[in-house]
Amino acid sequence: MGYILQFIIGGTILVCASLLSKSKYLFLSGVVTLLPIMTLININLQMQNMSIADFRITQKNAIFGAFGAVILISCIFILTKWYKPSYAVVAAFIIYVLYMIGCKYFFS
């Protein structure tokens, strides 16, 4: 039940972020605007349900995940200048997957 509540909270925040943003890039700027709120909610939930050691591992993984999100969004934004949006998203996702596999391989 807790995961369902977290999913609803996260989805609601993303929808609100999209609706509240006034930028040309509605979804991107909305996510960037309210991402700190989602982070605080997530940290609070993690601290209640994890030991200190598990929380430190999660922090390390979150840093790599955050860089991965930046890479994914940046690649989509940059690649849409040269390719159709659907190709840009697929290429950016492939780059993201390679980054995440590299992080898991090199830092585990």
CSV table of C-alpha atoms in Angstrom, one decimal:
chain,number,residue,atom,x,y,z
A,1,MET,CA,0.0,0.0,0.0
A,2,GLY,CA,2.9,2.3,0.8
A,3,TYR,CA,4.3,2.0,-2.8
A,4,ILE,CA,0.9,2.9,-4.3
A,5,LEU,CA,0.8,6.0,-2.1
A,6,GLN,CA,4.3,7.0,-3.1
A,7,PHE,CA,3.4,6.5,-6.8
A,8,ILE,CA,0.3,8.6,-6.4
A,9,ILE,CA,2.3,11.4,-4.6
A,10,GLY,CA,5.1,11.3,-7.2
A,11,GLY,CA,2.7,11.3,-10.2
A,12,THR,CA,0.6,14.1,-8.7
A,13,ILE,CA,3.7,16.3,-8.1
A,14,LEU,CA,4.9,15.7,-11.7
A,15,VAL,CA,1.4,16.6,-13.1
A,16,CYS,CA,1.4,19.8,-10.9
A,17,ALA,CA,4.9,20.6,-12.0
A,18,SER,CA,3.8,20.4,-15.7
A,19,LEU,CA,0.7,22.4,-15.1
A,20,LEU,CA,2.4,25.2,-13.1
A,21,SER,CA,5.2,25.7,-15.5
A,22,LYS,CA,5.0,28.6,-18.0
A,23,SER,CA,8.1,27.7,-20.1
A,24,LYS,CA,8.1,26.6,-23.7
A,25,TYR,CA,9.4,23.3,-22.5
A,26,LEU,CA,6.5,22.6,-20.2
A,27,PHE,CA,7.4,19.1,-18.9
A,28,LEU,CA,11.1,19.7,-18.5
A,29,SER,CA,10.9,23.0,-16.6
A,30,GLY,CA,8.0,21.6,-14.4
A,31,VAL,CA,10.1,18.6,-13.4
A,32,VAL,CA,13.1,20.8,-12.6
A,33,THR,CA,10.9,23.2,-10.6
A,34,LEU,CA,9.4,20.7,-8.2
A,35,LEU,CA,12.1,18.1,-8.1
A,36,PRO,CA,13.4,19.3,-4.7
A,37,ILE,CA,9.9,18.6,-3.2
A,38,MET,CA,9.9,15.1,-4.5
A,39,THR,CA,13.4,14.6,-3.2
A,40,LEU,CA,12.5,15.7,0.3
A,41,ILE,CA,9.4,13.4,0.4
A,42,ASN,CA,11.6,10.5,-0.8
A,43,ILE,CA,14.3,11.1,1.7
A,44,ASN,CA,11.8,11.3,4.5
A,45,LEU,CA,10.2,7.9,3.5
A,46,GLN,CA,13.7,6.3,3.2
A,47,MET,CA,14.8,7.5,6.6
A,48,GLN,CA,11.8,6.0,8.2
A,49,ASN,CA,12.3,2.6,6.6
A,50,MET,CA,16.0,2.0,6.3
A,51,SER,CA,19.1,1.4,8.4
A,52,ILE,CA,22.0,3.9,8.2
A,53,ALA,CA,24.0,1.6,6.0
A,54,ASP,CA,21.2,1.0,3.6
A,55,PHE,CA,20.5,4.7,3.5
A,56,ARG,CA,24.1,5.5,2.6
A,57,ILE,CA,24.0,2.9,-0.3
A,58,THR,CA,20.8,4.5,-1.5
A,59,GLN,CA,22.4,8.0,-1.4
A,60,LYS,CA,25.3,6.8,-3.6
A,61,ASN,CA,22.9,5.2,-6.1
A,62,ALA,CA,20.7,8.3,-6.0
A,63,ILE,CA,23.6,10.5,-7.1
A,64,PHE,CA,24.3,8.2,-10.1
A,65,GLY,CA,20.6,8.1,-10.9
A,66,ALA,CA,20.4,11.9,-10.7
A,67,PHE,CA,23.3,12.3,-13.1
A,68,GLY,CA,21.6,9.7,-15.3
A,69,ALA,CA,18.4,11.7,-15.4
A,70,VAL,CA,20.4,14.8,-16.4
A,71,ILE,CA,22.1,12.8,-19.1
A,72,LEU,CA,18.8,11.5,-20.4
A,73,ILE,CA,17.0,14.8,-20.5
A,74,SER,CA,20.0,16.6,-21.9
A,75,CYS,CA,20.5,14.0,-24.6
A,76,ILE,CA,16.8,14.2,-25.6
A,77,PHE,CA,17.0,18.0,-25.8
A,78,ILE,CA,20.3,18.1,-27.8
A,79,LEU,CA,19.5,15.2,-30.1
A,80,THR,CA,16.1,16.7,-31.1
A,81,LYS,CA,18.1,19.4,-33.0
A,82,TRP,CA,19.4,16.8,-35.4
A,83,TYR,CA,16.9,13.9,-35.4
A,84,LYS,CA,13.2,13.3,-35.2
A,85,PRO,CA,11.9,13.3,-31.7
A,86,SER,CA,11.2,9.6,-31.6
A,87,TYR,CA,14.7,8.8,-32.8
A,88,ALA,CA,16.2,11.3,-30.3
A,89,VAL,CA,14.3,9.7,-27.4
A,90,VAL,CA,15.4,6.2,-28.4
A,91,ALA,CA,19.0,7.3,-28.8
A,92,ALA,CA,19.0,9.2,-25.5
A,93,PHE,CA,17.5,6.1,-23.8
A,94,ILE,CA,20.3,3.9,-25.2
A,95,ILE,CA,22.9,6.4,-23.9
A,96,TYR,CA,21.2,6.4,-20.5
A,97,VAL,CA,21.2,2.6,-20.3
A,98,LEU,CA,24.9,2.5,-21.2
A,99,TYR,CA,25.6,5.1,-18.5
A,100,MET,CA,23.7,3.1,-15.9
A,101,ILE,CA,25.3,-0.2,-16.9
A,102,GLY,CA,28.7,1.5,-16.7
A,103,CYS,CA,28.0,2.9,-13.3
A,104,LYS,CA,26.9,-0.5,-12.0
A,105,TYR,CA,30.0,-2.2,-13.5
A,106,PHE,CA,32.6,0.4,-12.4
A,107,PHE,CA,31.3,1.3,-9.0
A,108,SER,CA,30.0,-2.0,-7.6
